[in-house]
């Protein structure tokens, strides 16, 4: 790691706490921003006033043999209502910007996770920022203490990167008289994020820069709504990266209990897992070919049978059950009792005595173990390392300190306003299609992991296909890996290469 | 395809880091629905093809109605600008094929359809 902290701004704001650093670099000399504000993720919480102070530090990273000097900015900006200018919320962000780049031509990417209620720490420290946690995914042997390393796959050689926390996550909070709850709904959340981006762009003279959104999971729901808001408002938007999408809540059977909608969009993912665990005979030799066979089988045979089953409980044929067993490795008992097979049943009843992960189903542990207790071993294994690394990264490398806890995951989901566009649950394909209708030059890159049982790749493809089979500017990519596909050391370089081509506008 | 795991290392890691972390242990909850919504079945199909195009035009009509504060069924460039509807401001002259200085929703729909067909 080569970085050196130089104080550019906020010099008089007092020393950073330093603090314990499990495996991180020693605290540099100088001082950052000791933020005196207390932040809360409670639904009724609000700040009385907000400041736009930030800690600003200088660093360097070598990417592709080239040393890039960059500035990290960690602090808050105030999102304001474009009509009337009322302050709405103080959003916490960390921006990494290459020094000396021409801002008019330098691309900028805004990253956020989802939840709703999740801070953007997973993308910030796991994906394409300049610093990355070593996870050894899909092994459960995450190094301890955590290791934070320079990220050879950082996109900083291609674009400036802004990681922003939604209201009521991280250190982001509403400003009175609104409360966090004011922004805990599909439309209000997208609007306040639009207003944050407008503020960031105005303060940093980036309104004219090629602009991209990178949302993950619920962040893709946000992105579809936000893209249409930005295009409608005339803000520059060149492209949207949809990572592990949930574009239509009404179509993802894993969200329902019991599964009242078709699980056919999950079938190819079950088949990829069957192959991973050696349950498919003969073993597939090429993942891409196998995935296509699974899509074809699901479309031609499983999906119509599930539709008939859901419509009138028409029992499946014996030959179809045999085909399902052959394609997925799940048992006759499971397919017979759960013909519309939901991911929770598949994860818990396919490997004897073991539970597969939801985010990364390649991570399977004994069902009675501590890692299985939370319901998703692949989530349990990375939670604590990310929390510890985020705290140390902010304090010791970015010199931003707060006495408040950084909220990794709030309870926003319990009171979230999921209603959108006349429906109880959001379907955001019409938002994306409306953004396209208003700006046909918009580009979209969809990325999924083959081994994700939260937002399965085939469901994303089916959702996007509703816009037509040939949408110019839409690319769909699938990689080995889970929901946080970038944690896979083999897939992250592939994703980086595809992202560079996407951002620079090179058509594959 | 190996799943080698050292449970001794694993268990010590879990306890060591859980003890050290001051933040609440995050759970993997993305995406999920709260219990009340989880048990509801979606009641209508999601639009596709022509129905999706109709939905897009419905959303554009909502934007039009929001901008048409005087309920005149037409917008001037200034009215579109006041409503923050950038596409109509930017493309006004192309939408206003008759050069009347005002655009109806039908003008906007015709323009968007023609552009979609051309792309």
Coordinates of C-alpha atoms in Angstrom, one line a residue:
Chain A
X1 CA 0.0 0.0 0.0
X2 CA 1.3 3.4 -0.9
X3 CA -0.5 6.3 0.4
X4 CA 0.3 9.4 2.3
X5 CA -2.2 11.6 4.0
X6 CA -1.8 15.3 3.3
X7 CA -4.3 17.6 4.8
X8 CA -5.8 19.9 2.2
X9 CA -8.9 21.1 4.0
X10 CA -10.3 21.1 7.4
X11 CA -6.9 21.5 9.0
X12 CA -8.2 23.3 12.1
X13 CA -10.8 20.7 12.9
X14 CA -8.8 18.8 15.5
X15 CA -7.1 15.5 15.7
X16 CA -8.6 12.3 14.6
X17 CA -8.9 9.7 17.2
X18 CA -6.5 7.3 15.5
X19 CA -8.0 4.3 17.3
X20 CA -7.2 0.6 17.1
X21 CA -6.4 -0.7 13.7
X22 CA -6.7 -4.4 13.1
X23 CA -4.1 -5.0 10.4
X24 CA -4.3 -1.5 8.9
X25 CA -1.5 0.9 8.3
X26 CA -0.4 3.1 11.1
X27 CA -2.2 6.4 11.4
X28 CA -0.5 9.1 9.4
X29 CA 0.5 12.5 10.8
X30 CA -1.9 15.4 10.5
X31 CA -5.5 15.6 11.3
X32 CA -8.8 14.9 9.5
X33 CA -12.3 15.9 10.2
X34 CA -13.6 14.9 13.6
X35 CA -17.3 15.2 12.9
X36 CA -19.1 16.4 16.0
X37 CA -22.5 15.4 14.8
X38 CA -24.4 12.4 16.2
X39 CA -26.1 10.3 13.5
X40 CA -29.1 8.1 14.0
X41 CA -30.8 5.5 11.8
X42 CA -34.0 5.6 13.7
X43 CA -37.1 6.2 11.6
X44 CA -38.1 9.4 13.5
X45 CA -34.5 10.8 13.6
X46 CA -33.6 14.1 12.0
X47 CA -30.6 16.5 12.3
X48 CA -31.4 20.0 13.4
X49 CA -28.8 21.4 11.1
X50 CA -26.2 19.9 8.7
X51 CA -22.7 20.8 7.7
X52 CA -21.0 20.0 4.4
X53 CA -17.5 19.6 5.9
X54 CA -15.3 16.7 4.8
X55 CA -12.0 15.1 5.5
X56 CA -9.8 15.4 2.4
X57 CA -6.7 13.2 2.0
X58 CA -4.2 12.4 -0.7
X59 CA -3.2 8.9 -1.8
X60 CA -1.7 7.0 -4.7
X61 CA -2.3 3.7 -6.3
X62 CA -0.6 1.8 -9.1
X63 CA -3.1 0.4 -11.7
X64 CA -1.9 -1.3 -14.8
X65 CA 1.7 -0.2 -14.1
X66 CA 0.6 3.5 -13.9
X67 CA 0.8 5.4 -10.7
X68 CA -2.4 7.4 -10.1
X69 CA -2.4 10.2 -7.5
X70 CA -5.9 10.6 -6.1
X71 CA -7.9 12.5 -3.5
X72 CA -10.3 10.9 -1.1
X73 CA -13.1 13.1 0.3
X74 CA -15.2 11.7 3.2
X75 CA -18.0 13.8 4.5
X76 CA -21.5 15.1 3.9
X77 CA -23.5 17.1 1.3
X78 CA -27.0 18.4 1.8
X79 CA -29.7 17.2 -0.6
X80 CA -32.2 19.9 -1.3
X81 CA -35.6 20.0 -2.9
X82 CA -35.1 21.4 -6.4
X83 CA -38.3 23.4 -5.9
X84 CA -37.9 25.8 -3.1
X85 CA -34.5 24.6 -2.0
X86 CA -35.5 23.2 1.4
X87 CA -32.8 21.0 3.0
X88 CA -33.9 17.4 3.0
X89 CA -31.1 15.2 4.2
X90 CA -27.4 15.2 4.9
X91 CA -25.8 12.3 2.9
X92 CA -22.5 10.8 3.8
X93 CA -20.2 9.9 0.9
X94 CA -16.7 9.0 0.1
X95 CA -15.4 10.2 -3.2
X96 CA -12.1 9.1 -4.9
X97 CA -11.0 11.5 -7.6
X98 CA -7.9 11.3 -9.7
X99 CA -5.7 14.4 -9.3
X100 CA -5.2 16.6 -12.4
X101 CA -7.9 15.0 -14.5
X102 CA -10.1 17.2 -16.7
X103 CA -13.5 17.1 -15.0
X104 CA -15.4 17.8 -18.2
X105 CA -14.3 14.6 -19.9
X106 CA -13.5 12.5 -16.8
X107 CA -16.3 10.0 -16.1
X108 CA -17.9 9.8 -12.6
X109 CA -19.7 6.8 -11.2
X110 CA -22.1 7.0 -8.2
X111 CA -22.3 3.7 -6.3
X112 CA -24.8 2.6 -3.7
X113 CA -26.0 -0.7 -2.2
X114 CA -29.6 -1.4 -1.5
X115 CA -31.5 -3.2 1.2
X116 CA -33.4 -1.0 1.4
X117 CA -31.5 0.1 4.6
X118 CA -28.1 -1.0 3.6
X119 CA -25.1 1.3 3.7
X120 CA -22.8 1.3 0.6
X121 CA -19.9 -0.4 2.5
X122 CA -20.1 -3.6 0.4
X123 CA -19.5 -1.8 -2.9
X124 CA -17.1 0.7 -1.2
X125 CA -14.7 -1.9 0.2
X126 CA -15.5 -5.0 -1.9
X127 CA -15.8 -3.9 -5.5
X128 CA -14.0 -1.3 -7.5
X129 CA -12.8 1.3 -5.1
X130 CA -9.1 1.9 -4.6
X131 CA -9.0 -0.2 -1.4
X132 CA -10.5 -3.7 -1.0
X133 CA -11.0 -6.3 1.6
X134 CA -9.5 -9.8 0.9
X135 CA -12.4 -12.3 1.3
X136 CA -11.1 -15.4 -0.5
X137 CA -14.7 -15.9 -1.7
X138 CA -16.1 -18.5 -2.0
X139 CA -14.0 -19.9 0.8
X140 CA -15.2 -19.2 4.3
X141 CA -11.7 -18.5 5.3
X142 CA -11.9 -14.8 5.4
X143 CA -8.5 -13.5 6.7
X144 CA -8.7 -12.4 10.3
X145 CA -7.9 -9.7 11.2
X146 CA -9.2 -8.5 7.9
X147 CA -6.8 -7.4 5.2
X148 CA -7.4 -4.1 3.3
X149 CA -5.3 -4.0 0.2
X150 CA -4.8 -1.8 -2.9
X151 CA -7.4 -2.9 -5.4
X152 CA -5.8 -3.9 -8.7
X153 CA -9.3 -3.9 -10.2
X154 CA -10.1 -0.4 -9.1
X155 CA -12.0 1.7 -11.7
X156 CA -10.1 4.8 -10.6
X157 CA -7.9 4.5 -13.8
X158 CA -11.2 5.0 -15.8
X159 CA -13.5 7.1 -13.7
X160 CA -13.9 9.0 -10.5
X161 CA -15.9 7.0 -7.9
X162 CA -18.4 8.3 -5.3
X163 CA -19.8 5.9 -2.7
X164 CA -22.9 7.3 -1.1
X165 CA -25.0 6.1 1.8
X166 CA -28.8 6.3 1.5
X167 CA -30.7 8.2 4.1
X168 CA -30.8 6.4 7.5
X169 CA -27.7 4.3 6.6
X170 CA -24.0 4.8 7.2
X171 CA -23.8 8.4 8.5
X172 CA -26.6 9.7 6.4
X173 CA -29.6 11.3 8.1
X174 CA -32.7 13.4 7.3
X175 CA -32.7 17.1 8.2
X176 CA -35.7 18.4 10.2
X177 CA -38.5 18.9 9.7
X178 CA -38.4 15.7 7.7
X179 CA -37.2 12.5 9.3
X180 CA -35.4 9.4 8.0
X181 CA -38.8 7.8 7.5
X182 CA -39.7 10.6 5.0
X183 CA -37.2 9.1 2.6
X184 CA -37.9 5.5 3.3
X185 CA -40.0 4.8 0.2
X186 CA -39.3 3.9 -3.4
X187 CA -40.0 7.4 -4.9
X188 CA -38.8 9.6 -2.0
X189 CA -35.6 7.6 -1.8
X190 CA -34.9 8.0 -5.5
X191 CA -35.7 11.7 -5.4
X192 CA -33.4 12.5 -2.5
X193 CA -30.6 10.5 -4.2
X194 CA -31.1 12.6 -7.3
X195 CA -30.9 15.7 -5.2
X196 CA -27.6 14.5 -3.6
X197 CA -26.1 13.8 -7.1
X198 CA -27.2 17.3 -8.2
X199 CA -25.5 18.7 -5.2
X200 CA -22.3 16.7 -5.6
X201 CA -22.2 17.7 -9.3
X202 CA -22.7 21.4 -8.5
X203 CA -20.2 21.6 -5.7
X204 CA -17.5 19.8 -7.7
X205 CA -18.3 21.1 -11.2
X206 CA -19.2 17.6 -12.4
X207 CA -22.6 18.3 -14.0
X208 CA -21.0 18.0 -17.4
X209 CA -19.0 14.9 -16.7
X210 CA -20.0 11.6 -18.3
X211 CA -22.2 10.2 -15.5
X212 CA -22.9 6.6 -14.5
X213 CA -25.0 5.0 -11.7
X214 CA -23.9 1.7 -10.1
X215 CA -26.5 0.2 -7.9
X216 CA -26.6 -3.3 -6.4
X217 CA -29.7 -5.3 -5.4
X218 CA -32.3 -2.8 -4.1
X219 CA -29.9 -0.3 -5.5
X220 CA -31.0 -1.4 -9.0
X221 CA -34.6 -0.7 -8.0
X222 CA -33.4 2.8 -7.0
X223 CA -31.4 3.2 -10.2
X224 CA -34.3 2.5 -12.5
X225 CA -36.5 5.1 -10.8
X226 CA -33.5 7.5 -10.4
X227 CA -32.5 7.2 -14.0
X228 CA -35.9 8.3 -15.2
X229 CA -35.9 11.2 -12.7
X230 CA -32.4 12.3 -13.8
X231 CA -33.3 12.1 -17.5
X232 CA -36.6 13.9 -16.9
X233 CA -34.7 16.7 -15.0
X234 CA -32.1 17.0 -17.8
X235 CA -29.2 15.9 -15.6
X236 CA -26.4 14.2 -17.5
X237 CA -26.7 10.4 -17.4
X238 CA -24.7 8.3 -19.8
X239 CA -25.2 4.8 -18.3
X240 CA -26.6 2.6 -15.6
X241 CA -24.9 -0.4 -14.2
X242 CA -27.4 -2.9 -12.7
X243 CA -25.7 -5.3 -10.4
X244 CA -27.7 -8.3 -9.0
X245 CA -31.0 -6.8 -10.0
X246 CA -34.4 -6.8 -8.4
X247 CA -36.1 -4.6 -11.0
X248 CA -39.6 -6.1 -10.4
X249 CA -40.4 -7.2 -6.9
X250 CA -43.5 -8.9 -8.2
X251 CA -41.5 -11.4 -10.3
X252 CA -38.9 -12.6 -7.7
X253 CA -40.5 -15.7 -6.1
X254 CA -37.9 -15.8 -3.3
X255 CA -39.4 -12.6 -1.9
X256 CA -42.7 -14.4 -1.1
X257 CA -43.7 -17.0 1.5
X258 CA -45.3 -19.1 0.2
X259 CA -43.9 -18.6 -3.3
X260 CA -47.1 -17.3 -5.0
X261 CA -45.3 -16.4 -8.3
X262 CA -43.3 -18.7 -10.6
X263 CA -39.9 -19.7 -9.5
X264 CA -38.8 -20.5 -13.1
X265 CA -36.4 -17.6 -13.0
X266 CA -34.5 -19.5 -10.3
X267 CA -34.3 -22.8 -12.1
X268 CA -31.1 -22.0 -14.0
X269 CA -29.4 -20.9 -10.8
X270 CA -30.3 -24.2 -9.1
X271 CA -28.8 -26.0 -12.1
X272 CA -25.6 -24.0 -11.7
X273 CA -25.5 -25.0 -8.0
X274 CA -26.2 -28.6 -8.8
X275 CA -23.1 -28.5 -11.1
X276 CA -21.0 -26.8 -8.5
X277 CA -21.7 -29.4 -5.9
X278 CA -21.2 -32.3 -8.3
X279 CA -24.8 -33.4 -8.3
X280 CA -25.4 -33.2 -12.1
X281 CA -24.6 -36.2 -14.3
X282 CA -22.7 -36.0 -16.5
X283 CA -20.8 -33.1 -15.0
X284 CA -21.1 -30.0 -17.2
X285 CA -17.7 -28.9 -18.5
X286 CA -18.5 -25.4 -19.7
X287 CA -20.5 -23.1 -17.4
X288 CA -21.7 -20.8 -20.2
X289 CA -23.0 -23.8 -22.3
X290 CA -24.6 -25.3 -19.2
X291 CA -26.3 -22.0 -18.2
X292 CA -27.8 -21.8 -21.7
X293 CA -29.1 -25.3 -21.5
X294 CA -30.7 -24.5 -18.2
X295 CA -32.3 -21.3 -19.6
X296 CA -33.7 -23.3 -22.5
X297 CA -35.0 -26.1 -20.3
X298 CA -36.6 -23.6 -17.9
X299 CA -38.3 -21.6 -20.7
X300 CA -39.5 -24.6 -22.7
X301 CA -40.5 -27.1 -20.0
X302 CA -40.4 -25.9 -16.5
X303 CA -42.0 -22.4 -16.8
X304 CA -45.1 -23.6 -18.6
X305 CA -45.6 -26.4 -16.2
X306 CA -45.2 -24.1 -13.2
X307 CA -47.8 -21.7 -14.7
X308 CA -50.2 -24.6 -15.1
X309 CA -49.5 -25.8 -11.6
X310 CA -50.0 -22.3 -10.0
X311 CA -53.2 -21.8 -12.1
X312 CA -54.9 -25.0 -11.1
X313 CA -52.5 -27.2 -9.2
X314 CA -52.0 -29.4 -12.3
X315 CA -49.6 -32.0 -11.1
X316 CA -46.3 -32.2 -13.0
X317 CA -45.5 -35.2 -15.1
X318 CA -43.1 -37.9 -13.8
X319 CA -40.8 -37.3 -16.7
X320 CA -40.6 -33.6 -15.9
X321 CA -39.7 -34.4 -12.3
X322 CA -36.9 -36.7 -13.6
X323 CA -35.6 -33.9 -15.8
X324 CA -35.7 -31.4 -12.9
X325 CA -33.7 -33.8 -10.7
X326 CA -31.2 -34.3 -13.6
X327 CA -30.8 -30.6 -14.1
X328 CA -30.4 -29.5 -10.5
X329 CA -29.4 -32.3 -8.3
X330 CA -32.3 -31.6 -5.9
X331 CA -34.1 -34.8 -4.7
X332 CA -37.3 -36.4 -5.9
X333 CA -38.8 -35.7 -2.5
X334 CA -38.0 -32.0 -2.8
X335 CA -39.3 -31.6 -6.4
X336 CA -42.4 -33.7 -5.6
X337 CA -43.3 -31.6 -2.5
X338 CA -42.2 -28.2 -3.8
X339 CA -42.8 -28.2 -7.6
X340 CA -42.6 -24.4 -7.6
X341 CA -39.3 -24.6 -5.8
X342 CA -38.4 -21.5 -3.8
X343 CA -34.7 -20.7 -3.1
X344 CA -35.0 -21.2 0.7
X345 CA -36.2 -24.8 0.3
X346 CA -33.6 -25.4 -2.3
X347 CA -30.8 -24.0 -0.1
X348 CA -31.8 -26.0 2.9
X349 CA -32.9 -29.3 1.5
X350 CA -30.5 -30.2 -1.3
X351 CA -27.3 -31.0 0.5
X352 CA -27.9 -33.4 3.3
X353 CA -27.4 -31.6 6.7
X354 CA -26.1 -28.5 5.1
X355 CA -27.4 -25.0 4.3
X356 CA -26.2 -23.2 1.2
X357 CA -25.7 -19.4 1.3
X358 CA -28.3 -17.0 -0.1
X359 CA -25.9 -14.4 -1.4
X360 CA -23.3 -17.0 -2.5
X361 CA -24.7 -20.5 -2.6
X362 CA -21.3 -22.0 -3.1
X363 CA -20.7 -21.3 0.6
X364 CA -22.5 -24.2 2.4
X365 CA -22.1 -25.0 6.1
X366 CA -23.6 -27.6 8.5
X367 CA -27.2 -26.6 9.1
X368 CA -26.6 -26.6 12.9
X369 CA -23.5 -24.4 12.8
X370 CA -23.2 -20.9 14.0
X371 CA -22.6 -19.6 10.5
X372 CA -26.0 -21.0 9.5
X373 CA -27.9 -19.5 12.4
X374 CA -28.6 -16.2 10.6
X375 CA -30.0 -18.0 7.6
X376 CA -27.2 -17.1 5.2
X377 CA -23.7 -18.3 5.9
X378 CA -22.3 -16.3 3.0
X379 CA -23.6 -13.1 4.6
X380 CA -22.5 -14.1 8.1
X381 CA -18.9 -14.8 7.1
X382 CA -18.3 -11.3 5.7
X383 CA -20.3 -9.1 8.0
X384 CA -17.9 -8.6 10.8
X385 CA -14.8 -8.1 8.6
X386 CA -16.5 -5.4 6.5
X387 CA -17.8 -3.6 9.6
X388 CA -14.3 -3.6 11.2
X389 CA -12.6 -2.6 8.0
X390 CA -15.0 0.3 7.3
X391 CA -14.4 1.8 10.7
X392 CA -10.7 1.5 10.4
X393 CA -10.6 2.8 6.8
X394 CA -12.6 5.9 7.6
X395 CA -10.6 6.7 10.8
X396 CA -7.1 5.7 9.8
X397 CA -6.8 6.2 6.1
X398 CA -9.4 8.8 5.3
X399 CA -9.1 10.6 8.6
X400 CA -12.9 11.0 9.1
X401 CA -14.0 10.2 12.6
X402 CA -17.4 10.2 14.2
X403 CA -18.5 9.1 17.7
X404 CA -21.6 7.5 16.1
X405 CA -21.8 4.0 14.9
X406 CA -21.7 3.6 11.1
X407 CA -25.1 1.9 10.4
X408 CA -24.4 -1.0 8.1
X409 CA -28.0 -2.1 8.0
X410 CA -30.9 -0.1 9.4
X411 CA -34.4 -1.3 10.1
X412 CA -35.8 0.7 7.2
X413 CA -37.2 -2.4 5.6
X414 CA -39.9 -2.7 8.3
X415 CA -41.5 0.6 7.5
X416 CA -40.4 1.1 3.9
X417 CA -42.9 2.4 1.4
X418 CA -42.7 -0.3 -1.3
X419 CA -45.7 1.0 -3.2
X420 CA -44.7 2.5 -6.5
X421 CA -46.5 3.6 -9.7
X422 CA -49.9 2.2 -8.6
X423 CA -48.7 -1.1 -7.4
X424 CA -48.1 -2.5 -3.9
X425 CA -44.6 -3.7 -4.8
X426 CA -42.3 -1.9 -7.2
X427 CA -42.0 -2.9 -10.8
X428 CA -39.3 -0.5 -12.2
X429 CA -39.1 -1.8 -15.7
X430 CA -41.5 1.0 -16.8
X431 CA -39.2 3.5 -15.2
X432 CA -36.2 2.2 -17.1
X433 CA -38.3 2.0 -20.3
X434 CA -39.5 5.6 -19.8
X435 CA -35.9 6.8 -19.3
X436 CA -35.0 5.0 -22.6
X437 CA -38.0 6.6 -24.3
X438 CA -36.9 10.1 -23.2
X439 CA -33.2 9.4 -23.9
X440 CA -32.7 6.6 -26.5
X441 CA -28.9 7.0 -26.2
X442 CA -29.0 5.7 -22.6
X443 CA -26.8 2.7 -22.0
X444 CA -27.4 -0.1 -19.5
X445 CA -25.0 -2.8 -18.3
X446 CA -26.6 -5.7 -16.4
X447 CA -24.3 -7.9 -14.3
X448 CA -25.3 -11.0 -12.2
X449 CA -23.6 -13.9 -10.5
X450 CA -24.4 -17.5 -11.5
X451 CA -24.4 -18.6 -7.9
X452 CA -26.6 -15.9 -6.4
X453 CA -29.9 -17.2 -4.9
X454 CA -31.2 -13.8 -3.9
X455 CA -31.4 -12.1 -7.3
X456 CA -31.1 -15.0 -9.8
X457 CA -29.5 -14.1 -13.2
X458 CA -32.3 -15.6 -15.3
X459 CA -35.0 -13.5 -13.5
X460 CA -33.0 -10.3 -14.3
X461 CA -32.8 -11.4 -18.0
X462 CA -36.6 -12.1 -18.1
X463 CA -37.4 -8.7 -16.5
X464 CA -35.2 -6.8 -18.9
X465 CA -36.5 -8.8 -21.9
X466 CA -39.9 -7.2 -21.2
X467 CA -38.5 -4.1 -23.0
X468 CA -38.0 -6.1 -26.1
X469 CA -35.4 -8.7 -27.3
X470 CA -33.2 -6.1 -29.0
X471 CA -32.7 -2.9 -26.9
X472 CA -29.7 -1.0 -28.3
X473 CA -27.4 0.1 -25.5
X474 CA -28.4 -2.8 -23.2
X475 CA -25.7 -5.4 -22.4
X476 CA -26.3 -8.4 -20.1
X477 CA -23.4 -10.2 -18.5
X478 CA -23.2 -13.1 -16.0
X479 CA -20.1 -14.2 -14.1
X480 CA -19.2 -17.0 -11.7
X481 CA -20.0 -15.7 -8.2
X482 CA -22.7 -14.7 -5.9
X483 CA -24.8 -11.6 -5.2
X484 CA -21.6 -9.6 -4.5
X485 CA -20.1 -11.1 -7.7
X486 CA -17.0 -8.8 -7.3
X487 CA -15.9 -10.7 -4.3
X488 CA -14.9 -13.6 -6.6
X489 CA -11.2 -13.1 -7.4
X490 CA -11.7 -14.7 -10.8
X491 CA -14.7 -12.6 -11.8
X492 CA -13.6 -9.2 -10.5
X493 CA -11.0 -8.7 -13.3
X494 CA -13.6 -9.8 -15.9
X495 CA -16.1 -7.3 -14.5
X496 CA -13.6 -4.6 -14.4
X497 CA -12.7 -5.1 -18.1
X498 CA -16.4 -5.0 -19.0
X499 CA -17.0 -1.9 -16.9
X500 CA -14.1 -0.1 -18.6
X501 CA -15.5 -0.9 -22.0
X502 CA -19.0 0.2 -20.9
X503 CA -17.8 3.5 -19.3
X504 CA -15.5 4.4 -22.2
X505 CA -18.3 3.6 -24.7
X506 CA -16.6 0.8 -26.5
X507 CA -19.2 -1.5 -27.9
X508 CA -18.3 -5.2 -27.4
Chain B
X1 CA -14.9 -26.9 -6.8
X2 CA -13.2 -27.4 -3.5
X3 CA -15.0 -26.6 -0.3
X4 CA -12.1 -27.0 2.1
X5 CA -12.9 -25.4 5.4
X6 CA -11.0 -25.3 8.6
X7 CA -13.6 -25.2 11.3
X8 CA -11.0 -24.4 14.0
X9 CA -9.9 -21.2 12.2
X10 CA -13.4 -20.4 11.4
X11 CA -14.8 -20.6 14.9
X12 CA -11.9 -18.6 16.4
X13 CA -12.5 -16.0 13.7
X14 CA -16.1 -15.6 14.4
X15 CA -15.7 -15.1 18.1
X16 CA -12.7 -12.8 17.7
X17 CA -14.3 -10.4 15.3
X18 CA -17.7 -10.5 16.8
X19 CA -16.2 -9.5 20.1
X20 CA -14.2 -6.7 18.6
X21 CA -16.9 -5.1 16.5
X22 CA -18.8 -2.3 18.1
X23 CA -21.3 -2.0 15.2
X24 CA -24.3 -4.3 15.1
X25 CA -23.7 -7.4 13.1
X26 CA -25.3 -6.8 9.7
X27 CA -27.6 -9.5 8.4
X28 CA -28.0 -10.3 4.7
X29 CA -31.3 -8.7 4.0
X30 CA -31.2 -7.4 0.4
X31 CA -33.7 -7.7 -1.1
X32 CA -36.3 -8.9 1.4
X33 CA -39.9 -7.9 2.2
X34 CA -41.4 -7.4 5.7
X35 CA -43.7 -10.3 6.8
X36 CA -47.0 -8.6 5.9
X37 CA -45.9 -8.0 2.3
X38 CA -44.1 -11.3 2.0
X39 CA -47.4 -13.2 2.4
X40 CA -49.3 -11.2 -0.3
X41 CA -49.5 -12.5 -3.8
X42 CA -49.0 -10.0 -6.6
X43 CA -52.5 -9.4 -8.2
X44 CA -51.6 -8.3 -11.6
X45 CA -49.1 -9.2 -14.3
X46 CA -46.2 -6.9 -15.0
X47 CA -46.6 -5.2 -18.3
X48 CA -44.6 -6.3 -21.3
X49 CA -44.6 -5.4 -25.0
X50 CA -47.5 -3.2 -26.0
X51 CA -48.8 -3.0 -22.4
X52 CA -45.3 -1.8 -21.3
X53 CA -45.3 0.9 -24.0
X54 CA -48.8 2.0 -22.8
X55 CA -47.4 2.2 -19.3
X56 CA -44.5 4.3 -20.5
X57 CA -47.0 6.7 -22.2
X58 CA -49.0 6.8 -19.0
X59 CA -46.0 7.9 -17.1
X60 CA -45.3 10.6 -19.7
X61 CA -48.9 11.7 -19.4
X62 CA -48.5 12.0 -15.6
X63 CA -45.5 14.3 -16.2
X64 CA -47.5 16.2 -18.8
X65 CA -50.4 16.7 -16.4
X66 CA -48.1 17.8 -13.6
X67 CA -46.6 20.5 -15.9
X68 CA -49.9 21.6 -17.4
X69 CA -50.9 23.5 -14.3
X70 CA -53.4 25.7 -16.1
X71 CA -55.2 22.6 -17.6
X72 CA -54.9 23.9 -21.1
X73 CA -53.9 20.5 -22.6
X74 CA -50.9 22.1 -24.1
X75 CA -47.5 23.2 -22.8
X76 CA -45.2 26.1 -23.8
X77 CA -41.5 25.7 -23.6
X78 CA -41.5 27.9 -20.5
X79 CA -44.1 25.7 -18.7
X80 CA -42.1 22.6 -19.4
X81 CA -39.0 24.4 -18.0
X82 CA -40.8 25.4 -14.9
X83 CA -41.9 21.8 -14.3
X84 CA -38.3 20.7 -14.8
X85 CA -39.1 18.5 -17.8
X86 CA -35.9 18.7 -19.6
X87 CA -36.7 16.4 -22.6
X88 CA -39.6 18.6 -23.7
X89 CA -37.5 21.8 -23.3
X90 CA -34.6 20.4 -25.2
X91 CA -36.5 18.8 -28.0
X92 CA -39.3 21.4 -28.1
X93 CA -38.9 22.4 -31.7
X94 CA -38.9 18.8 -32.9
X95 CA -42.0 17.9 -30.8
X96 CA -43.8 21.1 -32.0
X97 CA -43.9 20.0 -35.6
X98 CA -46.6 22.6 -36.4
X99 CA -44.4 25.4 -34.9
X100 CA -47.3 26.7 -32.8
X101 CA -45.3 27.4 -29.7
X102 CA -47.3 24.9 -27.8
X103 CA -47.2 21.1 -27.6
X104 CA -50.0 18.7 -26.7
X105 CA -49.5 15.3 -25.1
X106 CA -50.3 13.8 -28.5
X107 CA -47.4 15.7 -30.0
X108 CA -45.1 14.3 -27.3
X109 CA -46.4 10.8 -27.7
X110 CA -45.9 10.9 -31.5
X111 CA -42.3 12.2 -31.0
X112 CA -41.4 9.5 -28.5
X113 CA -42.9 6.7 -30.6
X114 CA -41.1 7.8 -33.7
X115 CA -37.8 7.9 -31.9
X116 CA -38.4 4.5 -30.3
X117 CA -39.2 3.0 -33.7
X118 CA -36.0 4.6 -35.1
X119 CA -33.6 3.4 -32.6

